[in-house]
Amino acid sequence: MNNDYSKVIPCKMTLQFLQITILVLLIPLSAVFAQRRVTGTVTGSDNAPVPGVTIQVKGQTIGTATDASGKYALTIPGNDAVLIFSAIGFTSQEIPVGDRNNINVTLAETVGNLSEVVVVGYGTQKRREVTSAVTTVKAEEFNKGNVSNVSQLLQGKVAGLSIASPGGDPNRGFSIRLRGLSTLGANTQPLVVIDGQIGADLNTVDPNDIASIDVLKDGSAAAIYGTRGSQGVIIITTKSGKPGTTRISYSTQGSAESIYRDTPHMTAAEFRALGKGTDYGANTDWYKEISRTALSHNHNVSLSGGTESTTYNASLTYRQQEGIAIHTGYRQLNGRMNVTQRALKDRLVLNLSLTTSRRDADTGYAEAFKYATIYNPTAPVYSTDPQFDLTGGGFYEANFIDYVNPVAVLKQNTRTGETKRINFAGSAQYEIIDGLKFLVRYAQQTTSIYATAYLPKEAFFDRNFLNVSGFQRNGYAYKGDFEEFNQLYENTLSYDREIQSFNLSLLGGYSYQQFKNQGESAAGGNFLTNFVSDDLSAALDFRDGRGTITSYKNASKLVAFFGRVNLNYNDMAFLSASVRREGSTQFGENNKWGTFPAVSAGLDLNKVFSIPQVDNLKVRASYGITGSLPIRPYLSLDILNLSGDPYYTGNGNYLSTSNPLRNPNPNLKWESKNELDIGLDFTLFNNRVTGTFDYYNRTTKDLIFLTNVPVPPNQATQTYLNVGELKSNGVELALTYEVLRDGDFTWTTGANFSSYNVKLNELNVDADYVGATNLGTPGQENTQITRAVAGEDIGILWGPVYMGVDADGKYQFDDGEGKPTHSTDYKTKIGNGLPDFEFGFTNTFRYKRFDLNFFLRGAIGHDLINTYRAFYENPNVATSYNIVKTKYFNPNVTDGQIFSSLFVEKASFAKLDNATLGYNFKLPPNGLVKSLRAYLSGQNLFVITGYTGADPEVRYADPNDDRSLNPLAPGVDRRETWILSRTFTLGLNVEF
């Protein structure tokens, strides 16, 4: 057989070649069939779409970018692709595609985003253009947990901004100070601007509805607001709708709050062992009796979305919060609607917003905590023995001064408040030509407060020691109705234009604002029965002339013209100048107008010198003059006072007489604050580190103060005069560092530091000191404990210096030369109620879907007068009261209680204000739920302090009573303050 292999072998090779060729041709074809389309939307941390984001397939040249709505579409090869999302000013993200066809991404801004928009007075600027001291806090940076007040969002977050609310009272507001005290009046709080509305009430907006907060700290930034900028400006921007699919979000929280720190006092066993007081046989923990684990919950639902021409955002929030004291708490409902309409090819922009809220509060009485501290721990809560049931109410009572069963205080007596707020604002902006915009804004705000209180016939509690206990007055009722209204009308004309390397921005405007306040109250007793307490006409006191009725009404107006120019040269050099001319009806006839100019400049040194590892290094300087309004209208006018009851003149006629109460002052004028600020803003190491430093120096002149004057030549003994000068300076530093920002684990840390001191430089009054306050009742009404002195720092605590006790147990004090004396005549400065510096420290960790944030806050160098110790830390008071027992308690004292430096304590502290652990659930693509997050948060988790009182928080003003605050007397820890609480919160956020 003849086998010709020469023919077979070529055929086999041809077949193999053919197979390989087909395989090679099929490989790209299979890749084509494996490709698929992925779509999605990229947003920023504020849920706004981010255009121009680059989406790249890792390791390949395939990519695309987001459009103006943040949307993208990309064809990818297979399921193993990894997408890289990157944009200038944002941290890049790498996301495996897997089997998903829709991937929505939220990009976090890098710490050094110079394109970030900052809200300033009457406009916005890019971060790189800002030449004054402005700090922005965004929603993701806010404090978390059971936050019911906007002030809590910012606490400890802004260098130089001090926010405090000692104790755990859910109905108490917050003291806010920016760079210390700049006035002697009551208007110590910064001006609040909400979505352009000047002087808006901070309580009209719910914390859930806020997108960002900008704080204008220096005079240059605040001068555009003129008369109300001396205390700084807080600008709130609320959430708005975005074009695209309608978004529904729901968030809910449940919280448990309990006592964390109280005032140390003797237990029943310790009280018995002391052997000085009466043992009634019980073992009562009075704090336990008046407190509870307070359970609270809140719910927020919001709806947002729209088209390219119409966007909307609406929200509804309900809060129900219990206080740790029984029979206290509140229920609140907030509603908000914001609609924006664009027309005429987006040249016309209309905006309408409406906010409303209602709060029903049970405020209780803070005195219950005082009585829980000092009430005999061996006394029972209840008694039917007539010897102890002094009023027939079934509670144990004893007849000592300032001594009431704390359980009875809260269970028998009621005090409520009903607050309604309505805020309406509308604006229309039209772009006449490119860059030239005209805006009209109108807004009005109404606040109505209805307050009631009733002390029943059986109540032993005498509030403020005015002989108005329910028992003394056979039932006693109070009702008050108060209303505040203001309306705002403004026009602005702005122009923006680029001229070669220059960017020019001009603004001019007119502002008119009107304020009206009115109210009335009535109080009286002697009811036939407690059941008619809501009907004041049933109080027989009004028939007998013992009832009291008060009323008031006042109004004022502000008119202003203002202008500003901003200049940006090549994103390197920046200049801003503004002026506001403002008139107010609150000032004297000869000084109704004031002028408030400002100028600031900045230079990015990095663009001049090109420094390695420095992304931005801007040095800036600013100078501005701002004003301060008086505490109320009519201070410049002649005020008369009715002198007694009308008297009968015969023939059925009655005549009332009046006498001068206060002299007029036609020359009363603005308090004006001149402020110089030198600052440095920097970002380093590829935007990983950002920071800002400020030094400021300011002087407030022509301080308005109620001054004693001679009679004659004056008709009255007092006149409001411009009498003095405050000087202050300080430094502020804020740093943020992205320690780890790539990969599954990220870590960002930040800290801020501020230091200030305020001196009463001049005070042209006939007195050695002003602003003094006393220790209080019982028996210490004439014991002065604070004062403000010309030439000295604000915050002086005043009294004798303690030097121990002698062999007989008598107190000894420094005689001024270092020798002991029993005399208290040698008084001096024994402390200062304001801190040397304050700080905040935050850390945020993220690992895959987990995140952890904790925040520390502290104040260093301030002193507090512990008034509990000053009254009750003495073994001899045990005959009537329980003993406050701290590390300073001395059982060998035989003296009566005498105030001295012994009761002034260093109150420096560091608090773990907040810690939050969260988890973002992985959800199926294209599902109904777009995002789901659960978190656990704790507030006031621990406090590090040497202070023995309940809360070492700074007291920026002394609440002598419920009706006034004294900013010249900080550092007094009053007994009528709630104790410190700790809260744990479980929350859930869902977006559809």
mmCIF file of C-alpha atoms in Angstrom, residues 129 499-504 567-575 602-603 607:
data_model
loop_
_atom_site.group_PDB
_atom_site.id
_atom_site.type_symbol
_atom_site.label_atom_id
_atom_site.label_comp_id
_atom_site.label_asym_id
_atom_site.label_seq_id
_atom_site.Cartn_x
_atom_site.Cartn_y
_atom_site.Cartn_z
ATOM 1 C CA GLU A 129 -11.907 84.107 47.085
ATOM 2 C CA ILE A 499 -12.316 91.087 32.262
ATOM 3 C CA GLN A 500 -9.204 89.263 31.071
ATOM 4 C CA SER A 501 -7.520 88.024 34.271
ATOM 5 C CA PHE A 502 -9.951 89.880 36.537
ATOM 6 C CA ASN A 503 -13.263 88.731 37.931
ATOM 7 C CA LEU A 504 -15.409 91.620 39.094
ATOM 8 C CA LEU A 567 -12.218 91.695 42.839
ATOM 9 C CA ASN A 568 -10.390 88.475 41.933
ATOM 10 C CA TYR A 569 -7.135 88.677 39.973
ATOM 11 C CA ASN A 570 -6.166 85.375 38.371
ATOM 12 C CA ASP A 571 -7.286 83.387 41.462
ATOM 13 C CA MET A 572 -4.207 84.825 43.148
ATOM 14 C CA ALA A 573 -5.057 88.236 44.614
ATOM 15 C CA PHE A 574 -8.420 89.173 46.096
ATOM 16 C CA LEU A 575 -9.999 92.391 47.318
ATOM 17 C CA GLY A 602 -6.032 88.243 50.370
ATOM 18 C CA LEU A 603 -3.059 86.861 48.432
ATOM 19 C CA LYS A 607 0.908 81.189 43.229
#
